[in-house]
Short mmCIF file of C-alpha atoms and ligand atoms in Angstrom, two decimals:
data_model
loop_
_atom_site.label_atom_id
_atom_site.label_comp_id
_atom_site.label_asym_id
_atom_site.label_seq_id
_atom_site.Cartn_x
_atom_site.Cartn_y
_atom_site.Cartn_z
CA MET K 1 41.96 50.17 -86.78
CA VAL K 2 45.63 50.46 -87.60
CA LEU K 3 45.57 54.21 -88.02
CA GLY K 4 49.02 55.68 -88.00
CA ALA K 5 50.65 52.32 -87.41
CA CYS K 6 52.82 52.50 -90.51
CA GLY K 7 52.80 56.26 -90.95
CA ALA K 8 56.25 57.23 -89.77
CA ALA K 9 58.28 55.79 -92.64
CA GLU K 10 56.14 57.46 -95.27
CA ARG K 11 55.63 60.75 -93.56
CA ARG K 12 56.61 63.95 -95.30
CA ALA K 13 56.39 67.59 -94.36
CA PRO K 14 52.77 68.70 -94.14
CA SER K 15 51.41 70.55 -97.17
CA GLN K 16 50.31 74.00 -96.13
CA GLY K 17 47.70 76.00 -97.99
CA GLN K 18 49.05 77.63 -101.13
CA ASN K 19 51.72 75.07 -101.89
CA GLY K 20 50.99 74.30 -105.52
CA VAL K 21 53.65 74.01 -108.16
CA ARG K 22 52.98 74.54 -111.81
CA ALA K 23 53.73 71.12 -113.19
CA ALA K 24 51.73 68.48 -114.93
CA GLY K 25 53.23 65.57 -112.96
CA TYR K 26 52.21 64.88 -109.38
CA ASP K 27 53.07 62.22 -106.88
CA LEU K 28 50.28 61.66 -104.40
CA GLU K 29 51.19 59.29 -101.64
CA VAL K 30 48.09 58.47 -99.65
CA VAL K 31 49.32 57.60 -96.23
CA PRO K 32 48.52 57.50 -92.52
CA PHE K 33 49.93 60.58 -90.79
CA ASP K 34 49.68 62.54 -87.55
CA PHE K 35 48.83 66.17 -87.06
CA GLU K 36 47.88 68.46 -84.23
CA LEU K 37 44.33 69.66 -83.87
CA GLY K 38 43.10 71.83 -81.02
CA GLY K 39 46.04 70.76 -78.86
CA ARG K 40 45.51 67.07 -79.53
CA LYS K 41 47.49 64.69 -81.69
CA VAL K 42 45.28 63.16 -84.35
CA SER K 43 46.11 60.21 -86.60
CA SER K 44 44.40 60.19 -89.95
CA TRP K 45 44.90 59.49 -93.66
CA GLY K 46 45.87 62.10 -96.22
CA TYR K 47 47.86 62.97 -99.33
CA ASN K 48 51.61 63.43 -98.83
CA GLY K 49 51.04 63.60 -95.08
CA GLY K 50 49.22 66.94 -95.05
CA ILE K 51 45.77 68.43 -94.69
CA PRO K 52 44.62 69.46 -97.21
CA GLY K 53 46.62 67.53 -99.81
CA PRO K 54 48.90 69.55 -102.10
CA GLU K 55 47.28 72.06 -104.41
CA ILE K 56 47.27 70.80 -107.99
CA ARG K 57 47.32 73.74 -110.37
CA LEU K 58 47.62 73.72 -114.11
CA LYS K 59 46.25 75.35 -117.23
CA GLU K 60 43.24 74.35 -119.25
CA GLY K 61 44.36 72.01 -122.03
CA GLU K 62 47.44 70.75 -120.17
CA THR K 63 47.79 67.10 -119.28
CA LEU K 64 47.50 66.12 -115.65
CA ARG K 65 49.49 63.08 -114.67
CA ALA K 66 49.16 61.99 -111.05
CA THR K 67 50.64 58.83 -109.64
CA VAL K 68 48.83 57.61 -106.56
CA ARG K 69 50.94 55.55 -104.18
CA ASN K 70 48.58 53.77 -101.84
CA ARG K 71 50.21 53.30 -98.43
CA LEU K 72 46.90 52.78 -96.62
CA PRO K 73 45.90 49.40 -95.19
CA GLU K 74 42.99 49.25 -97.67
CA GLY K 75 42.13 50.13 -101.28
CA THR K 76 41.64 53.68 -102.50
CA THR K 77 40.93 55.78 -105.62
CA ILE K 78 41.02 59.45 -106.59
CA HIS K 79 37.99 61.20 -108.03
CA TRP K 80 38.61 64.54 -109.81
CA HIS K 81 35.46 66.25 -108.62
CA GLY K 82 33.67 68.27 -111.29
CA LEU K 83 36.01 67.64 -114.23
CA PRO K 84 34.35 66.06 -117.28
CA ILE K 85 37.18 63.64 -118.12
CA PRO K 86 37.29 60.18 -119.74
CA ASN K 87 35.29 57.69 -117.72
CA GLU K 88 38.23 55.38 -116.91
CA MET K 89 39.97 58.29 -115.10
CA ASP K 90 36.98 59.17 -112.91
CA GLY K 91 38.10 57.19 -109.87
CA VAL K 92 34.91 55.49 -108.67
CA PRO K 93 35.75 52.08 -107.18
CA ASP K 94 34.13 49.09 -108.91
CA VAL K 95 32.36 51.43 -111.33
CA THR K 96 35.21 52.97 -113.34
CA GLN K 97 38.17 51.02 -111.91
CA PRO K 98 39.03 48.43 -109.26
CA PRO K 99 40.30 50.09 -106.06
CA ILE K 100 44.07 50.71 -106.03
CA GLY K 101 45.22 47.99 -103.63
CA SER K 102 47.20 48.58 -100.47
CA GLY K 103 50.85 49.00 -101.45
CA GLU K 104 50.03 49.50 -105.13
CA ASP K 105 50.47 52.51 -107.43
CA PHE K 106 48.16 53.85 -110.13
CA THR K 107 48.64 56.71 -112.58
CA TYR K 108 45.78 58.96 -113.62
CA GLU K 109 46.43 60.83 -116.83
CA TYR K 110 44.10 63.05 -118.83
CA LYS K 111 43.88 66.36 -120.61
CA VAL K 112 42.24 68.99 -118.43
CA PRO K 113 39.15 70.02 -120.39
CA VAL K 114 37.90 73.14 -118.56
CA SER K 115 39.12 75.87 -116.23
CA GLY K 116 37.87 76.66 -112.74
CA THR K 117 37.95 75.61 -109.10
CA TYR K 118 37.71 71.87 -108.44
CA PHE K 119 39.07 69.37 -105.92
CA TYR K 120 40.23 65.78 -105.74
CA HIS K 121 39.35 63.16 -103.15
CA SER K 122 39.08 59.47 -102.43
CA HIS K 123 35.82 57.85 -103.50
CA VAL K 124 36.21 54.69 -101.38
CA GLY K 125 33.93 54.04 -98.40
CA MET K 126 34.14 56.66 -95.66
CA GLN K 127 37.69 57.75 -96.58
CA PHE K 128 36.41 61.17 -97.66
CA ASP K 129 35.63 61.98 -94.01
CA ARG K 130 39.38 61.78 -93.34
CA ALA K 131 41.98 64.13 -94.88
CA VAL K 132 42.07 62.49 -98.32
CA TYR K 133 41.23 65.61 -100.30
CA GLY K 134 43.06 68.51 -101.94
CA PRO K 135 42.40 71.54 -104.15
CA LEU K 136 42.53 71.35 -107.95
CA VAL K 137 42.73 74.73 -109.68
CA ILE K 138 42.61 74.95 -113.47
CA GLU K 139 43.61 78.32 -114.87
CA PRO K 140 42.04 79.48 -118.12
CA GLN K 141 44.19 80.09 -121.19
CA GLN K 142 43.25 83.75 -120.86
CA GLU K 143 42.13 85.05 -117.46
CA SER K 144 39.14 87.35 -117.86
CA LEU K 145 38.90 88.40 -114.21
CA SER K 146 41.19 91.07 -112.88
CA TYR K 147 42.55 90.55 -109.36
CA ASP K 148 45.74 91.10 -107.38
CA ARG K 149 45.81 88.08 -105.12
CA GLU K 150 44.00 84.80 -104.62
CA PHE K 151 43.45 82.25 -101.88
CA THR K 152 42.02 78.75 -102.02
CA LEU K 153 39.95 77.86 -98.96
CA MET K 154 38.85 74.30 -98.23
CA LEU K 155 36.08 73.84 -95.68
CA ASP K 156 36.07 70.56 -93.78
CA ASP K 157 34.18 69.04 -90.88
CA TRP K 158 36.43 66.99 -88.64
CA LEU K 159 35.78 64.13 -86.25
CA ASP K 160 38.37 61.44 -87.11
CA GLY K 161 40.42 60.64 -84.02
CA ILE K 162 38.46 63.13 -81.89
CA ASP K 163 35.00 61.58 -81.87
CA GLY K 164 35.78 58.03 -83.01
CA THR K 165 36.21 57.28 -86.70
CA PRO K 166 33.91 57.97 -89.68
CA GLU K 167 33.04 54.25 -89.82
CA GLN K 168 32.02 54.29 -86.15
CA LYS K 169 29.92 57.42 -86.75
CA LEU K 170 28.12 55.68 -89.63
CA GLU K 171 27.45 52.67 -87.40
CA SER K 172 26.02 54.87 -84.70
CA LEU K 173 23.74 56.62 -87.23
CA GLU K 174 22.57 53.22 -88.49
CA SER K 175 21.74 52.16 -84.96
CA GLY K 176 19.58 55.21 -84.39
CA GLY K 177 22.08 57.77 -83.16
CA SER K 178 21.17 60.47 -85.62
CA ALA K 179 18.15 62.10 -84.01
CA MET K 180 20.14 63.20 -80.99
CA ALA K 181 23.20 64.25 -82.97
CA GLY K 182 21.15 66.84 -84.77
CA MET K 183 19.63 68.38 -81.66
CA GLU K 184 22.60 70.53 -80.75
CA GLY K 185 22.11 74.16 -81.70
CA MET K 186 19.02 73.45 -83.75
CA GLY K 187 19.24 76.84 -85.34
CA GLU K 188 16.40 78.40 -83.39
CA GLY K 189 15.81 81.98 -84.35
CA MET K 190 17.90 81.56 -87.47
CA GLU K 191 14.96 81.54 -89.82
CA GLY K 192 13.82 84.63 -91.63
CA MET K 193 17.32 86.03 -91.92
CA GLY K 194 17.52 89.01 -94.26
CA GLY K 195 18.16 88.91 -97.99
CA THR K 196 15.84 88.43 -100.93
CA GLY K 197 13.69 85.52 -101.95
CA GLU K 198 13.16 82.55 -99.73
CA VAL K 199 16.06 81.95 -97.42
CA PRO K 200 16.33 78.21 -96.77
CA ARG K 201 15.74 76.98 -93.26
CA GLN K 202 18.69 75.73 -91.32
CA TRP K 203 18.10 72.01 -90.91
CA PRO K 204 19.79 70.20 -88.05
CA PRO K 205 22.61 68.15 -89.57
CA ASP K 206 22.92 64.38 -89.10
CA VAL K 207 26.39 64.89 -87.66
CA VAL K 208 27.59 67.77 -85.49
CA TYR K 209 31.38 67.73 -85.65
CA PRO K 210 33.84 68.65 -82.89
CA PHE K 211 35.81 70.84 -85.35
CA TYR K 212 35.17 72.82 -88.51
CA LEU K 213 38.43 73.45 -90.36
CA VAL K 214 39.52 75.94 -93.00
CA ASN K 215 42.60 74.65 -94.85
CA GLY K 216 43.07 72.07 -92.14
CA LYS K 217 43.17 74.62 -89.32
CA PRO K 218 40.75 74.90 -86.39
CA PRO K 219 39.23 78.27 -85.36
CA GLU K 220 41.68 78.64 -82.45
CA SER K 221 44.71 78.74 -84.76
CA PRO K 222 43.32 79.98 -88.08
CA GLU K 223 44.97 80.56 -91.41
CA GLU K 224 45.69 84.25 -92.04
CA LEU K 225 44.99 85.67 -95.49
CA ARG K 226 47.28 88.67 -95.86
CA VAL K 227 46.01 91.41 -98.12
CA ASN K 228 46.75 95.06 -98.81
CA ARG K 229 44.36 97.94 -98.95
CA GLY K 230 42.99 98.55 -102.44
CA GLU K 231 43.60 95.04 -103.71
CA GLU K 232 41.07 92.92 -105.49
CA VAL K 233 41.17 89.49 -103.86
CA ARG K 234 39.87 86.25 -105.34
CA LEU K 235 38.69 83.56 -102.95
CA ARG K 236 38.17 80.02 -104.18
CA LEU K 237 35.81 78.38 -101.70
CA ILE K 238 35.60 74.59 -101.76
CA ASN K 239 33.31 72.62 -99.47
CA SER K 240 35.16 69.34 -99.02
CA SER K 241 33.11 68.47 -95.94
CA SER K 242 31.40 65.10 -95.62
CA ALA K 243 28.22 66.19 -93.90
CA SER K 244 28.09 69.97 -93.47
CA ILE K 245 26.52 72.83 -95.39
CA TYR K 246 27.95 76.25 -94.51
CA ARG K 247 26.95 79.88 -94.60
CA VAL K 248 30.03 81.91 -95.42
CA ALA K 249 30.59 85.63 -94.87
CA LEU K 250 33.52 88.01 -94.56
CA GLN K 251 33.10 90.56 -91.81
CA GLY K 252 33.27 94.15 -93.05
CA HIS K 253 33.16 93.21 -96.74
CA ARG K 254 30.85 92.16 -99.52
CA MET K 255 31.57 89.35 -101.94
CA THR K 256 31.01 89.34 -105.69
CA VAL K 257 30.24 85.80 -106.84
CA THR K 258 31.87 85.06 -110.22
CA HIS K 259 31.79 81.25 -110.52
CA THR K 260 30.04 78.26 -109.09
CA ASP K 261 31.44 74.73 -109.51
CA GLY K 262 34.16 76.14 -111.77
CA GLN K 263 31.69 77.67 -114.24
CA PRO K 264 31.30 81.44 -114.72
CA VAL K 265 28.11 83.26 -113.73
CA GLU K 266 26.98 86.85 -114.17
CA PRO K 267 28.56 88.61 -111.18
CA VAL K 268 26.29 88.97 -108.12
CA GLU K 269 27.16 90.96 -105.02
CA VAL K 270 26.10 89.41 -101.71
CA ASN K 271 26.94 89.53 -98.01
CA ALA K 272 26.84 85.78 -97.49
CA LEU K 273 26.62 82.56 -99.45
CA ARG K 274 25.55 79.02 -98.75
CA ILE K 275 27.77 76.17 -99.87
CA GLY K 276 26.80 72.50 -99.85
CA GLN K 277 29.09 69.47 -99.75
CA GLY K 278 31.00 69.25 -103.04
CA GLU K 279 30.03 72.76 -104.19
CA ARG K 280 32.52 75.54 -105.02
CA TYR K 281 32.16 79.30 -105.26
CA ASP K 282 34.67 81.82 -106.55
CA VAL K 283 34.20 85.33 -105.21
CA LEU K 284 35.99 88.65 -105.56
CA VAL K 285 36.46 90.86 -102.52
CA ASN K 286 37.48 94.48 -102.74
CA ALA K 287 39.93 95.03 -99.90
CA GLY K 288 38.91 98.52 -98.90
CA ASN K 289 38.41 98.21 -95.18
CA PRO K 290 41.74 97.83 -93.28
CA GLY K 291 41.81 95.76 -90.13
CA VAL K 292 41.62 92.12 -89.14
CA TRP K 293 38.34 90.47 -90.11
CA GLN K 294 36.58 87.19 -89.58
CA LEU K 295 35.99 85.03 -92.63
CA ALA K 296 33.45 82.68 -91.11
CA ALA K 297 31.92 79.44 -92.33
CA GLN K 298 29.02 78.69 -90.02
CA ALA K 299 27.94 75.04 -90.10
CA GLU K 300 24.24 75.14 -90.96
CA GLY K 301 21.88 74.14 -88.18
CA THR K 302 24.57 74.66 -85.53
CA LYS K 303 26.22 77.62 -83.83
CA LYS K 304 29.67 76.33 -84.70
CA ILE K 305 32.01 77.91 -87.19
CA GLY K 306 35.20 77.35 -89.11
CA ARG K 307 37.22 80.45 -89.88
CA ALA K 308 40.17 82.13 -91.50
CA LEU K 309 41.39 85.67 -90.78
CA PHE K 310 41.48 88.39 -93.41
CA ARG K 311 44.40 90.55 -92.29
CA TYR K 312 45.49 93.80 -93.91
CA GLY K 313 49.18 94.70 -94.10
CA GLY K 314 50.03 97.24 -91.42
CA SER K 315 47.07 96.39 -89.24
CA SER K 316 47.89 95.59 -85.64
CA ALA K 317 44.29 95.08 -84.54
CA SER K 318 43.66 91.93 -82.53
CA PRO K 319 41.56 89.29 -84.25
CA PRO K 320 37.92 88.66 -83.38
CA PRO K 321 37.18 85.75 -81.02
CA ALA K 322 37.26 82.28 -82.57
CA ASP K 323 33.47 81.90 -82.44
CA PHE K 324 32.60 85.42 -83.62
CA GLU K 325 29.69 85.47 -86.07
CA PRO K 326 29.99 88.31 -88.58
CA PRO K 327 26.73 90.29 -88.86
CA GLU K 328 27.00 89.74 -92.63
CA LEU K 329 25.80 86.17 -92.02
CA GLY K 330 22.34 87.63 -91.41
CA LYS K 331 22.31 89.89 -94.47
CA LYS K 332 21.84 89.27 -98.21
CA LEU K 333 22.41 85.55 -98.83
CA LEU K 334 23.17 84.13 -102.28
CA LEU K 335 20.34 81.93 -103.58
CA TYR K 336 20.34 79.81 -106.75
CA ASP K 337 17.59 82.06 -108.12
CA MET K 338 20.07 84.98 -108.24
CA LEU K 339 22.51 83.13 -110.50
CA THR K 340 22.61 83.12 -114.29
CA ALA K 341 25.26 81.41 -116.39
CA ALA K 342 27.74 83.71 -118.10
CA PRO K 343 27.77 83.45 -121.93
CA GLU K 344 31.15 81.68 -121.82
CA ALA K 345 29.92 78.92 -119.46
CA GLU K 346 29.98 75.36 -120.83
CA ALA K 347 27.24 75.28 -123.49
CA PRO K 348 24.08 73.77 -122.00
CA PRO K 349 21.31 72.16 -123.99
CA GLY K 350 18.35 74.40 -124.77
CA GLY K 351 14.72 73.75 -125.65
CA GLU K 352 12.79 70.65 -124.75
CA PRO K 353 14.57 67.57 -123.41
CA ASP K 354 14.97 64.31 -125.32
CA GLU K 355 14.62 62.25 -122.15
CA VAL K 356 13.04 63.09 -118.80
CA VAL K 357 14.09 61.09 -115.74
CA PRO K 358 12.21 61.48 -112.45
CA ILE K 359 14.58 61.35 -109.47
CA THR K 360 12.90 60.85 -106.11
CA LEU K 361 15.09 61.39 -103.07
CA ASN K 362 13.93 59.75 -99.90
CA GLY K 363 15.15 58.20 -96.71
CA ASP K 364 14.35 56.40 -93.53
CA GLU K 365 16.04 58.42 -90.80
CA GLU K 366 15.35 55.68 -88.21
CA LYS K 367 16.98 52.85 -90.16
CA TYR K 368 19.38 55.32 -91.76
CA ILE K 369 18.67 54.17 -95.31
CA TRP K 370 18.77 56.76 -98.12
CA THR K 371 17.28 56.07 -101.53
CA ILE K 372 17.03 57.30 -105.12
CA ASN K 373 13.71 56.27 -106.70
CA ASP K 374 13.06 54.11 -103.61
CA GLU K 375 16.13 51.91 -104.09
CA VAL K 376 19.50 51.79 -102.37
CA PHE K 377 22.58 51.68 -104.60
CA SER K 378 23.46 48.05 -103.92
CA GLU K 379 20.06 46.86 -105.16
CA ALA K 380 19.48 49.29 -108.02
CA ASP K 381 20.01 49.04 -111.78
CA PRO K 382 21.82 51.86 -113.57
CA ILE K 383 19.87 54.78 -114.99
CA GLU K 384 20.46 54.41 -118.74
CA VAL K 385 20.41 57.38 -121.09
CA GLY K 386 21.33 57.77 -124.75
CA ARG K 387 24.46 59.51 -125.94
CA ASN K 388 24.42 63.19 -126.96
CA ARG K 389 20.89 63.61 -125.72
CA HIS K 390 19.38 66.50 -123.80
CA ILE K 391 18.56 64.86 -120.47
CA ARG K 392 16.32 66.36 -117.82
CA PHE K 393 16.42 65.14 -114.23
CA GLU K 394 13.33 66.12 -112.26
CA PHE K 395 14.21 65.93 -108.58
CA GLU K 396 11.63 65.52 -105.90
CA ASN K 397 13.01 65.47 -102.39
CA LYS K 398 10.55 63.62 -100.18
CA SER K 399 12.83 63.62 -97.15
CA MET K 400 13.40 66.20 -94.45
CA MET K 401 17.11 66.59 -95.25
CA PRO K 402 18.80 68.71 -97.92
CA HIS K 403 20.76 66.57 -100.42
CA PRO K 404 23.74 67.93 -102.38
CA MET K 405 23.33 65.89 -105.57
CA HIS K 406 26.47 65.42 -107.65
CA LEU K 407 26.67 64.09 -111.22
CA HIS K 408 30.04 62.89 -112.45
CA GLY K 409 31.44 63.60 -115.90
CA HIS K 410 29.04 66.40 -116.89
CA PHE K 411 27.90 69.89 -116.00
CA PHE K 412 24.17 70.56 -115.74
CA ARG K 413 22.02 73.65 -115.84
CA VAL K 414 20.01 74.36 -112.69
CA GLN K 415 16.59 75.49 -113.89
CA ASN K 416 15.86 78.45 -111.65
CA GLY K 417 13.19 80.23 -113.66
CA THR K 418 15.60 82.61 -115.40
CA GLY K 419 16.04 80.35 -118.46
CA ARG K 420 19.78 80.84 -118.02
CA GLY K 421 20.37 79.10 -114.69
CA PRO K 422 23.93 78.41 -113.56
CA MET K 423 25.97 75.47 -114.88
CA LYS K 424 26.98 73.25 -111.96
CA ASP K 425 28.02 69.72 -111.04
CA THR K 426 26.53 69.66 -107.54
CA VAL K 427 23.19 71.11 -106.45
CA LEU K 428 21.46 71.30 -103.08
CA VAL K 429 17.93 69.94 -103.22
CA GLU K 430 15.98 71.23 -100.22
CA PRO K 431 13.62 69.12 -98.08
CA MET K 432 10.29 68.60 -99.86
CA GLN K 433 11.55 70.61 -102.85
CA LYS K 434 11.15 69.92 -106.58
CA LEU K 435 14.07 70.99 -108.76
CA THR K 436 14.97 70.44 -112.41
CA ILE K 437 18.40 70.10 -114.00
CA ASP K 438 19.22 69.75 -117.71
CA TRP K 439 22.38 68.27 -119.18
CA LEU K 440 23.91 66.99 -122.38
CA SER K 441 24.95 63.33 -122.20
CA ASP K 442 28.09 63.83 -124.26
CA ASN K 443 30.53 61.79 -122.16
CA LEU K 444 30.35 58.01 -122.66
CA GLY K 445 30.55 55.66 -119.72
CA ASP K 446 29.26 54.70 -116.31
CA TRP K 447 28.99 57.83 -114.17
CA ALA K 448 28.39 57.98 -110.47
CA PHE K 449 25.44 60.13 -109.46
CA HIS K 450 25.01 60.57 -105.73
CA CYS K 451 24.34 62.64 -102.68
CA HIS K 452 27.63 64.25 -101.60
CA MET K 453 26.63 63.98 -97.95
CA ILE K 454 28.85 60.95 -97.59
CA TYR K 455 26.82 59.26 -94.84
CA HIS K 456 23.79 59.37 -97.18
CA GLN K 457 25.89 58.16 -100.11
CA GLU K 458 27.25 55.23 -98.11
CA SER K 459 23.73 54.40 -96.91
CA GLY K 460 22.36 54.00 -100.42
CA MET K 461 21.88 57.41 -102.05
CA MET K 462 23.89 56.72 -105.20
CA ARG K 463 23.29 55.41 -108.73
CA VAL K 464 25.23 54.72 -111.86
CA VAL K 465 24.11 56.81 -114.83
CA LYS K 466 25.09 54.88 -117.93
CA VAL K 467 25.65 57.02 -121.02
CA ALA K 468 25.75 54.59 -123.96
CU1 CU X 501 21.80 63.34 -98.90
#
């Protein structure tokens, strides 16, 4: 690998956390860069030489124009995760565009159709398991929530430059290295945690990472979220991890969930939530408990956490230890069954579907092959559906791994028995679970549909859904 070899000339100041500017035009140079992680110098790839990339923030209806300058030694693209935009702007290599070649530039330009919390990332190969991601926040024309302060928090699992490269990790999984990887901290005694309904088991992940980062920072040197007593605080949680599901809780506080995947839901108060790869949750926290508190993201099936600190003005308390698990992690956990779409969510189709498509998820953990309807992506034909039809996908997960399934270009309703399930773009399908989603095929083109666990995606768990 030539990581970092040509980074110096292109390097800019790292982008830190809340660094967005309100402008429609962005320059995103994707470039090798160095940063410090847990006392070690790491070389990786990212946008404008930072982790995460710069926050892109604009208003619903504005035009986003982003010029990507590819300074990597290989091709790249940007996918605008969750936004239903014109197909040619969707950034899937060899499906919606050829990769942007090394040394080349490409400009994405489209009108932002919806508000909410999204993110952008490379869709080429294993690049997503580097730092090629950043937050994308679309403000509504009229904000209906009332809050005093907001923070965007990106959760990431990190191994690049610490435990080889993502490509080497994939190779080791393909040669049978996965069974052992998952053994660490198998989550014994973590079943039957409190809360209502059926709390999902914690499955051992395929990859246990050396670091879990929040806004690019390891637990030993966390980001501090500074708040004042009495404030209402909005947190935008984005799981931009490649292979990790998290349970998230804020010590000493409850969270009111207001959105998932950018779309509004009826508010639900919980102690903890579970967030799969590619999912987002917006929550409100009432800051009524002065001190310094752990905002923990525990990687499911492990004992490891990523964290930020929630620090009140005037508090001189010392922070909890890096690995402290808030007791809230064991209390009421958000489940899909608790969510209903708010009336203003993107209009879903109702009634009976026009087309029903069975989607079987399966895999061979030994050979590390992951399939949709028993075929890997490279050998499969597209799933073709008609335009402006009410489509139902009936998932059946026949594997022993959870799969965060992501459909490009559309929102879908998760059928959770309420009749008004949440509108989402990414949904976790549990091992051996059946789950139904409904969507309106109102966006023409070839749309990627895949598991957002990138090692599964790269090993076959992807399809093109052709809306024609
Ligand atoms: Cu998967």
